[in-house]
GROMACS .gro file of C-alpha atoms in nm:
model
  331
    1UNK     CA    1   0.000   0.000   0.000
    2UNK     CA    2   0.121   0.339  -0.065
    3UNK     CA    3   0.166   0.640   0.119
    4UNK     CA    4  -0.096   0.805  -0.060
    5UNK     CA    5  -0.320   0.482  -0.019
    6UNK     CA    6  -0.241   0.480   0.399
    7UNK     CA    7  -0.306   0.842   0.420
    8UNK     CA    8  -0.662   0.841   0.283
    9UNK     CA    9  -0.703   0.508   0.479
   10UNK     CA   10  -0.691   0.742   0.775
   11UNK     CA   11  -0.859   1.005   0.675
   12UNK     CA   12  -1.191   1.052   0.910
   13UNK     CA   13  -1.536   0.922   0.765
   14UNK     CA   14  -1.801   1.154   0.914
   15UNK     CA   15  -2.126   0.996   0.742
   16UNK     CA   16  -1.982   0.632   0.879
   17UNK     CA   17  -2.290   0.637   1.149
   18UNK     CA   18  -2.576   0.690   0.905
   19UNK     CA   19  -2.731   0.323   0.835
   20UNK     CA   20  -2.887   0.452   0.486
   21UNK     CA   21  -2.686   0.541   0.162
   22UNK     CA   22  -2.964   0.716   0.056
   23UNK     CA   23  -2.973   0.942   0.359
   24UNK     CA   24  -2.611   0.978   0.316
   25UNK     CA   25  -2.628   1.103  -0.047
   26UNK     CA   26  -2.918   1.341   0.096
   27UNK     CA   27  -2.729   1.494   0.326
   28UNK     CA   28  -2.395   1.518   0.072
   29UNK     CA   29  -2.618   1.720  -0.137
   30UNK     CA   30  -2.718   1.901   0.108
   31UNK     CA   31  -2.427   2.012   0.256
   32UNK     CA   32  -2.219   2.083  -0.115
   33UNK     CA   33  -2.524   2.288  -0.145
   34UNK     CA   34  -2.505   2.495   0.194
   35UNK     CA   35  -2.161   2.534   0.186
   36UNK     CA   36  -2.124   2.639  -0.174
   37UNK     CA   37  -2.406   2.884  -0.110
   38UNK     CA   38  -2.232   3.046   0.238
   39UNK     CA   39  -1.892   3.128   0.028
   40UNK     CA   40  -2.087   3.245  -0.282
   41UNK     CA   41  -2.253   3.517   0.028
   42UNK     CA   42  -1.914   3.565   0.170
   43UNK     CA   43  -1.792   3.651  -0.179
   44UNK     CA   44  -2.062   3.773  -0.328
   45UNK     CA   45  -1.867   4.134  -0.300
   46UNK     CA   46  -1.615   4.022  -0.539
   47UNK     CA   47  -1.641   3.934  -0.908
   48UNK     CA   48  -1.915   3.684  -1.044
   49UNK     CA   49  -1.642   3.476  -1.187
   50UNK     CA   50  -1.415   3.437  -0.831
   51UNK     CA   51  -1.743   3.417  -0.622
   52UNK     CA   52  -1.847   3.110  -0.840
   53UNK     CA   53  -1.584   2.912  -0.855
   54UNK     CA   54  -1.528   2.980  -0.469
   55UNK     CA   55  -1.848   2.848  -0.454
   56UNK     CA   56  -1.750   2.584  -0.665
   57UNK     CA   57  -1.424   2.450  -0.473
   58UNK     CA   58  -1.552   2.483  -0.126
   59UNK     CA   59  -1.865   2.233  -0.305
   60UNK     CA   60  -1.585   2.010  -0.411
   61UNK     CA   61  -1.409   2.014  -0.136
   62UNK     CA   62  -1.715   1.898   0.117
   63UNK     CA   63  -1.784   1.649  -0.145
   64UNK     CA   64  -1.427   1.507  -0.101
   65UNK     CA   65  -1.460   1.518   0.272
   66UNK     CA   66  -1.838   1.371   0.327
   67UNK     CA   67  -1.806   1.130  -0.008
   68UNK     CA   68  -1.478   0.999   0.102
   69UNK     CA   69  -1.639   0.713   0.345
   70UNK     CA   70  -1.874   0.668   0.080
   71UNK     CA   71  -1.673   0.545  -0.176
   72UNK     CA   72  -1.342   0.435  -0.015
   73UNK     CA   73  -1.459   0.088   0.087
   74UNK     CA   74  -1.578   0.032  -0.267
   75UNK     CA   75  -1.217   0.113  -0.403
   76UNK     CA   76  -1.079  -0.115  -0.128
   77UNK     CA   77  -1.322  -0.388  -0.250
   78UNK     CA   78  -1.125  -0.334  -0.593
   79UNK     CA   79  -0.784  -0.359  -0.542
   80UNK     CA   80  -0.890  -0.625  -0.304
   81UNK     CA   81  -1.048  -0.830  -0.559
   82UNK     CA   82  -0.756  -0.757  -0.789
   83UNK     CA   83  -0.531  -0.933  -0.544
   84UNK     CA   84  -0.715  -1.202  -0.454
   85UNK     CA   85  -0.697  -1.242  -0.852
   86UNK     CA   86  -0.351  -1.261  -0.809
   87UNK     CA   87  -0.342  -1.518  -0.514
   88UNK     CA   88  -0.365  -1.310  -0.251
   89UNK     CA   89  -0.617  -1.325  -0.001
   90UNK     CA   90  -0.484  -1.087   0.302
   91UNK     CA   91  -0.663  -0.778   0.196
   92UNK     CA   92  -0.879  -0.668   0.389
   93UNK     CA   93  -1.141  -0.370   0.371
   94UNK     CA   94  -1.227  -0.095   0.623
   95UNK     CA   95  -1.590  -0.170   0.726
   96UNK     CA   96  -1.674   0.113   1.009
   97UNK     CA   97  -2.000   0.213   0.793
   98UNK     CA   98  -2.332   0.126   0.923
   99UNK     CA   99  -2.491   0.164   0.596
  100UNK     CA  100  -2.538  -0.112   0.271
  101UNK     CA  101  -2.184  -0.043   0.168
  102UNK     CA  102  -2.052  -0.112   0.505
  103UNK     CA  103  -2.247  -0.435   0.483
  104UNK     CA  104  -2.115  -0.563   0.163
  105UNK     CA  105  -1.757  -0.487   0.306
  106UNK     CA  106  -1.825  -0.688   0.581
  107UNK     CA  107  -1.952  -0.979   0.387
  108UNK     CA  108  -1.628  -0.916   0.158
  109UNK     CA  109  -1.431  -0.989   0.444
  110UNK     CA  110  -1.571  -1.265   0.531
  111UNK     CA  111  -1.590  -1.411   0.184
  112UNK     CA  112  -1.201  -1.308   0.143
  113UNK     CA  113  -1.161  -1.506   0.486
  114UNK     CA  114  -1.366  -1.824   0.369
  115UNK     CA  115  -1.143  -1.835   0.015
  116UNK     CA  116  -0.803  -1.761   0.186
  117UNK     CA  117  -0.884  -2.099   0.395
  118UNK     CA  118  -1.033  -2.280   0.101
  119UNK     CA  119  -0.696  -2.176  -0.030
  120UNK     CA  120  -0.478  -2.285   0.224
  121UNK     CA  121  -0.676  -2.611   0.283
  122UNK     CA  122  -0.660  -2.687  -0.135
  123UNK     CA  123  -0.289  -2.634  -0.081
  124UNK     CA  124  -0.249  -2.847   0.191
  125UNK     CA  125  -0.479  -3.102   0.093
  126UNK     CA  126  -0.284  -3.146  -0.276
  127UNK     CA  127   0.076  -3.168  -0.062
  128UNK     CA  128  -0.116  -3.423   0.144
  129UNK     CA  129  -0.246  -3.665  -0.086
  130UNK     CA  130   0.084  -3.657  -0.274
  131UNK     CA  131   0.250  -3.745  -0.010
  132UNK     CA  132   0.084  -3.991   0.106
  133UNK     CA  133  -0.014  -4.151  -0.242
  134UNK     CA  134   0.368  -4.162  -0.348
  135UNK     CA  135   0.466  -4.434  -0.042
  136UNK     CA  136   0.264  -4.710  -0.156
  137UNK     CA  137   0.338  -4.626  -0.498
  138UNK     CA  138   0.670  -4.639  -0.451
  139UNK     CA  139   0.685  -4.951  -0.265
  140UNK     CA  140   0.439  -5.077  -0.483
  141UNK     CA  141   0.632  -4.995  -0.784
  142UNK     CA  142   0.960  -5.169  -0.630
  143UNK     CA  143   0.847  -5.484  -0.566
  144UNK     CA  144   0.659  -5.501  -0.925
  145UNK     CA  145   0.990  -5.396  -1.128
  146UNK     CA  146   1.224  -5.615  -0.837
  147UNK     CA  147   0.961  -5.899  -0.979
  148UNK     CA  148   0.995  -5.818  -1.386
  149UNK     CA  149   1.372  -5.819  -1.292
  150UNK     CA  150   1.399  -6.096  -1.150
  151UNK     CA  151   1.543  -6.030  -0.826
  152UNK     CA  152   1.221  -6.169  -0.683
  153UNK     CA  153   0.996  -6.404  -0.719
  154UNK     CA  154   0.593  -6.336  -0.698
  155UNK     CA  155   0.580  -6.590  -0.379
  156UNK     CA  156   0.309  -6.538  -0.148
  157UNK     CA  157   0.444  -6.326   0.042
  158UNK     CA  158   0.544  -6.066  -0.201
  159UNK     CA  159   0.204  -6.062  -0.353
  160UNK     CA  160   0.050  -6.023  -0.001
  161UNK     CA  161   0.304  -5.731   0.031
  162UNK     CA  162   0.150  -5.594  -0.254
  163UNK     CA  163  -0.183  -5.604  -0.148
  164UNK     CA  164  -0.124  -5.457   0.144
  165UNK     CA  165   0.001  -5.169  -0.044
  166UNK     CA  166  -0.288  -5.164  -0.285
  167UNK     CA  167  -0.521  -5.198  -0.030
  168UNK     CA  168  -0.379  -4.861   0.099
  169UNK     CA  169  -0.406  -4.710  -0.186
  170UNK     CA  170  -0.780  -4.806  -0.207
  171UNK     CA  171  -0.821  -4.688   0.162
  172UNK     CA  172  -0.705  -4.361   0.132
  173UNK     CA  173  -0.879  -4.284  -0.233
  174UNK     CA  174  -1.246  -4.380  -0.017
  175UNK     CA  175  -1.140  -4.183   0.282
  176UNK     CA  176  -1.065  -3.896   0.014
  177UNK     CA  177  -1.417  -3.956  -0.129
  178UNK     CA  178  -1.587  -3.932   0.184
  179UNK     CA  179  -1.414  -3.633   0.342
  180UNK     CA  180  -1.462  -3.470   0.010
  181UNK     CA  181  -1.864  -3.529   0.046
  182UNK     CA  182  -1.922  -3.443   0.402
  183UNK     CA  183  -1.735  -3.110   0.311
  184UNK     CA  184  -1.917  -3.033  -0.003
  185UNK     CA  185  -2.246  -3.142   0.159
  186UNK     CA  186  -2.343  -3.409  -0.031
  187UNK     CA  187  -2.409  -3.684   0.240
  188UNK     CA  188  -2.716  -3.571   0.360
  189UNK     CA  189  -2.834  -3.681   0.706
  190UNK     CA  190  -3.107  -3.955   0.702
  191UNK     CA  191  -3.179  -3.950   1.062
  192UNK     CA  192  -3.411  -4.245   1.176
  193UNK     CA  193  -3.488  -4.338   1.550
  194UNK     CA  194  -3.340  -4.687   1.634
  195UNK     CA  195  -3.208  -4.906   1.932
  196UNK     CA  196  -2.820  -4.887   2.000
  197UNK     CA  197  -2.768  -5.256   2.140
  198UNK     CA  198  -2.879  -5.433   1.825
  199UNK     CA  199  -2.712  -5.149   1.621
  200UNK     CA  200  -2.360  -5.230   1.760
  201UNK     CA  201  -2.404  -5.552   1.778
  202UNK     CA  202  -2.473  -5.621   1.455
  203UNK     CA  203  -2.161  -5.381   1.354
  204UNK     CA  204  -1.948  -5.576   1.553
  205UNK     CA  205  -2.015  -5.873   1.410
  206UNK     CA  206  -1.850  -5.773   1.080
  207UNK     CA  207  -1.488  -5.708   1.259
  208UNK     CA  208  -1.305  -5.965   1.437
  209UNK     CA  209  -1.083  -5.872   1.781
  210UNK     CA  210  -1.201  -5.770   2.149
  211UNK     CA  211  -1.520  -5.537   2.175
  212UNK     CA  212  -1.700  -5.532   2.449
  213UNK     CA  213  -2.060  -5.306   2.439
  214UNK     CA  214  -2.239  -5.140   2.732
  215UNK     CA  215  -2.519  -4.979   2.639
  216UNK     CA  216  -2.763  -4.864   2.954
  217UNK     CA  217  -3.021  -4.905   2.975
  218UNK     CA  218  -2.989  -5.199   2.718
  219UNK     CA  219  -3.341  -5.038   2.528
  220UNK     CA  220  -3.182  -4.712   2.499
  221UNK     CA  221  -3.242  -4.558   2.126
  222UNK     CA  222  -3.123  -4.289   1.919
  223UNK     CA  223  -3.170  -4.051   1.661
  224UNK     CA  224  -2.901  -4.059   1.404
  225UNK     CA  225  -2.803  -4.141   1.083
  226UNK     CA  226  -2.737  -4.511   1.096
  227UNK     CA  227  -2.465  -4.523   0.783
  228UNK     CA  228  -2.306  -4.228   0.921
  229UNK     CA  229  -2.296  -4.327   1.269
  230UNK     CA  230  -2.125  -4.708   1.141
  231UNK     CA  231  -1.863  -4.480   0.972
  232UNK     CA  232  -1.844  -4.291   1.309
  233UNK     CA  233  -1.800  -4.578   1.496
  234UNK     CA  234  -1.575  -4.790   1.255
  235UNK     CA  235  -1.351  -4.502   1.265
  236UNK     CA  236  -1.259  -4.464   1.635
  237UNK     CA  237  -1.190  -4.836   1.627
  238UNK     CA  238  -0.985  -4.834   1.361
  239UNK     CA  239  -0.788  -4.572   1.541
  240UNK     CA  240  -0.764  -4.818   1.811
  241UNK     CA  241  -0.636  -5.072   1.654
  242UNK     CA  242  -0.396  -4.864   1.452
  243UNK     CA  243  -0.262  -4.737   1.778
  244UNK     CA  244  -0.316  -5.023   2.018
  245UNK     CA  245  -0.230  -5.320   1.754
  246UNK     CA  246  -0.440  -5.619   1.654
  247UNK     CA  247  -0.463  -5.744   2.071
  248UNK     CA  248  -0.599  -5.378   2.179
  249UNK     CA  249  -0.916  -5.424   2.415
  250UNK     CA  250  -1.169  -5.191   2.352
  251UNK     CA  251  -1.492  -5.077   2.522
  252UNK     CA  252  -1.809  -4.925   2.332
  253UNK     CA  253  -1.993  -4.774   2.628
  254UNK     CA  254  -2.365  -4.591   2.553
  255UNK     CA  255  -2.563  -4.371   2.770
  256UNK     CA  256  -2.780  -4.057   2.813
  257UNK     CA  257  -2.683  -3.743   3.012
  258UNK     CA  258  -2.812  -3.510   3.212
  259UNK     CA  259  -2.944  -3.306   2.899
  260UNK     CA  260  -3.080  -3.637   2.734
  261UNK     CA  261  -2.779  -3.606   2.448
  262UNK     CA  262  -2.648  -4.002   2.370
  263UNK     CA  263  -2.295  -4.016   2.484
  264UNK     CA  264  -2.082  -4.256   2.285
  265UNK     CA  265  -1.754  -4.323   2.466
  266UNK     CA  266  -1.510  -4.549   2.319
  267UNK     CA  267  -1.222  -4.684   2.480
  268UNK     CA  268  -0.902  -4.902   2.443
  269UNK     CA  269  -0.633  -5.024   2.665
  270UNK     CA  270  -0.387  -4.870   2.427
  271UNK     CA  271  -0.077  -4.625   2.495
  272UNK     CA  272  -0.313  -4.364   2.473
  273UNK     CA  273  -0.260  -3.974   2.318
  274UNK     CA  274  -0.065  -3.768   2.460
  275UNK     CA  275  -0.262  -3.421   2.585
  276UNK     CA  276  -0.072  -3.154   2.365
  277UNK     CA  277  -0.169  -3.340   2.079
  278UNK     CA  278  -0.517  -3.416   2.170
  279UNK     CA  279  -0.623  -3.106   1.993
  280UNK     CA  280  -0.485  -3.202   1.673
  281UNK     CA  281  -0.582  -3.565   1.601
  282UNK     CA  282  -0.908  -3.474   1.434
  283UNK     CA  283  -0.725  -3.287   1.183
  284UNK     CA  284  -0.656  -3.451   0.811
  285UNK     CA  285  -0.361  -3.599   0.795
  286UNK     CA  286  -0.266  -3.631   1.143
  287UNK     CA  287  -0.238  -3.981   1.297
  288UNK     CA  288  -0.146  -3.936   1.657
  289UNK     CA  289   0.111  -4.122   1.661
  290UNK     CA  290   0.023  -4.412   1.470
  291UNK     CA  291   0.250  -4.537   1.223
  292UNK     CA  292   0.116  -4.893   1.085
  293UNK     CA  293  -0.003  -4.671   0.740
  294UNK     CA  294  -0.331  -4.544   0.833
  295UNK     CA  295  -0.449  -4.299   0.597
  296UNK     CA  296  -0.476  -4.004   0.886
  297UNK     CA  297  -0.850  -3.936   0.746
  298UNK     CA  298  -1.048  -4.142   0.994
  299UNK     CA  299  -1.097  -3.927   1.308
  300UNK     CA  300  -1.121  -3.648   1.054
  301UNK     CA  301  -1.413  -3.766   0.869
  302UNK     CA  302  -1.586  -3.865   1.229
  303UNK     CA  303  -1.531  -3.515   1.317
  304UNK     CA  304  -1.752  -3.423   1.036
  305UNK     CA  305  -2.019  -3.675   1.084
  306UNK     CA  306  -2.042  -3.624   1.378
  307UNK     CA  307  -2.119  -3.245   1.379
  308UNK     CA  308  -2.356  -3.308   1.080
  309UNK     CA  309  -2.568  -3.438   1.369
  310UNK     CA  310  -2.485  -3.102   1.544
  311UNK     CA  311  -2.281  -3.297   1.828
  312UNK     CA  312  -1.941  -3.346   1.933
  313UNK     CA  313  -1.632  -3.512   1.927
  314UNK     CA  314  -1.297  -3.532   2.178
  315UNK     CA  315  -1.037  -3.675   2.387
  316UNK     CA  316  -1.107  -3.748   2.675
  317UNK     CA  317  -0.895  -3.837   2.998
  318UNK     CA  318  -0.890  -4.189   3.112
  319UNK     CA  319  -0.682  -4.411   3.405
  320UNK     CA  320  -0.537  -4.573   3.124
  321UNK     CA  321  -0.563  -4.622   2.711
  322UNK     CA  322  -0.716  -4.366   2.520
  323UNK     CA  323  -1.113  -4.236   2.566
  324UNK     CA  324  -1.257  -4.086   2.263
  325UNK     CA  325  -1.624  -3.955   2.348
  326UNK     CA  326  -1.922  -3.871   2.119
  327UNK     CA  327  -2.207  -3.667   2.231
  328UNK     CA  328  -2.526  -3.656   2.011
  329UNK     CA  329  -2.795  -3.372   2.111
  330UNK     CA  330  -3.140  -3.567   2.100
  331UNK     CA  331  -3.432  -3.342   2.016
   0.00000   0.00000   0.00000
């Protein structure tokens, strides 16, 4: 910005309090009028020619003065937009008028806001995936061209290796879509009232390992989203498992609260997460620690399910393992 830019950035916007443009214009035309008229009187001794164009420059320059908070934030809006044309989304507009203009500056600077994160979070997001897509790709691609080679043979193992890797691949492309859905809004909730006993147990009985579910009172019923709330559920297992190992004990415990919400606590003997980065594992791409090549999309895409229902997700503290607990407001 300039000096010329910072100076009129300071300079004082009287009409600012007014809530109507209209008004505002009113009252510029009112006052270019008053003021043009009081120096034509004080001149009116002199020539015509120098008592009209006093007139005229003292019009002007109350014009200038009044119309300056008028039309500043519109030329901020400008060279705003210019830059965010350019890639830059930092500019921000002086919104201390009351009036429409004021209010489309302050809904510019919110939209600036919302397209500096979509920004940063497309950025991210691309540095992400590539990241994470070129490991199994890379491992993939080894033991395909150590096998064309020669160097070794497509045994059982190997081609379980491979799988593995592929099977990655495939995890993290679904995670992808999903997260991509719940953010654009196209998993709409299908809330229906059932029971949560025959819900998990019938969940459980696709995944093998140690689950034990307490659900009081054992009638107790929800409403919720039953595909979202399996992909709720699946998901803070997984992260169990992934931080626990295949032998981690965990605990699916149900219940109502004081405000009638269903709390959903699940927890595993595990190491547990630390507390500084409690904060952090529902972001994408963090794993908490885990490093057995889970996509880092799981607690992420909970997160969002979760608040879909309007409820919430997080860490708990527990004697030992890790807690995570879900809260769903019941209406």
């Amino acid at each position: 910005m300039s000096v010329v830019d910072r100076l009129f950035a300071r300079w004082p916007r009287p009409l600012d309090p007014m809530r109507s443009f209209k008004v505002k214009v009113g009252l510029l035309v009112v006052a270019a009028l008053l003021f043009a008229s009081g120096g034509f009187w004080l001149t009116s001794q002199q020539p015509f020619r120098f008592a009209l164009l006093t007139a005229l420059f003292v019009a002007l320059g109350v014009t200038q003065v009044l119309a300056h908070g008028m039309t500043s934030p519109l030329r901020e809006m400008t060279a705003a937009a210019k830059a965010m044309a350019r890639g830059d989304y930092s500019r921000r507009v002086r919104a201390t008028s009351r009036d429409e203009v004021g209010e489309l500056a302050t809904a510019f600077n919110r939209m600036a806001e919302d397209l500096g994160a979509d920004d940063r979070y497309r950025r991210e997001l691309i540095g992400n995936v590539s990241h994470e897509l070129r490991t199994p790709i890379t491992a993939l691609q080894a033991m395909l061209e150590n096998i064309v080679d020669g160097v070794q043979d497509p045994n059982p193992e190997t081609m379980r290796s491979a799988l593995a890797q592929t099977e990655r691949l495939g995890a993290l492309v679904d995670d992808l879509l999903d997260l991509s859905k719940l953010e654009g809004g196209a998993m709409p909730l299908n809330p229906k009232m059932f029971e949560m006993k025959p819900f998990l147990d019938e969940l459980m009985s696709q995944r093998r390992g140690g689950v034990d579910i307490d659900v009081s009172p054992a009638s107790l019923s929800i409403s919720a989203d039953p595909d979202r709330l399996h992909q709720v559920v699946t998901n803070l297992l997984d992260n169990a498992v992934r931080h626990g190992g295949n032998d981690v004990h965990a605990v699916i415990r149900v219940r109502r609260d004081t405000a009638h919400a269903v709390v959903i606590d699940v927890h595993d003997d595990g190491p547990g997460i630390e507390p500084a980065a409690r904060s952090e594992v529902f972001d994408r791409f963090i794993r908490g620690g885990s490093t057995d090549g889970g996509t880092g999309l799981g607690l992420a895409i909970a997160k969002w399910a979760v608040e879909l229902h309007g409820g919430t997700i997080a860490v708990i503290d527990a004697h030992a393992g890790c807690c995570i607990r879900v809260v769903l407001p019941q209406n």
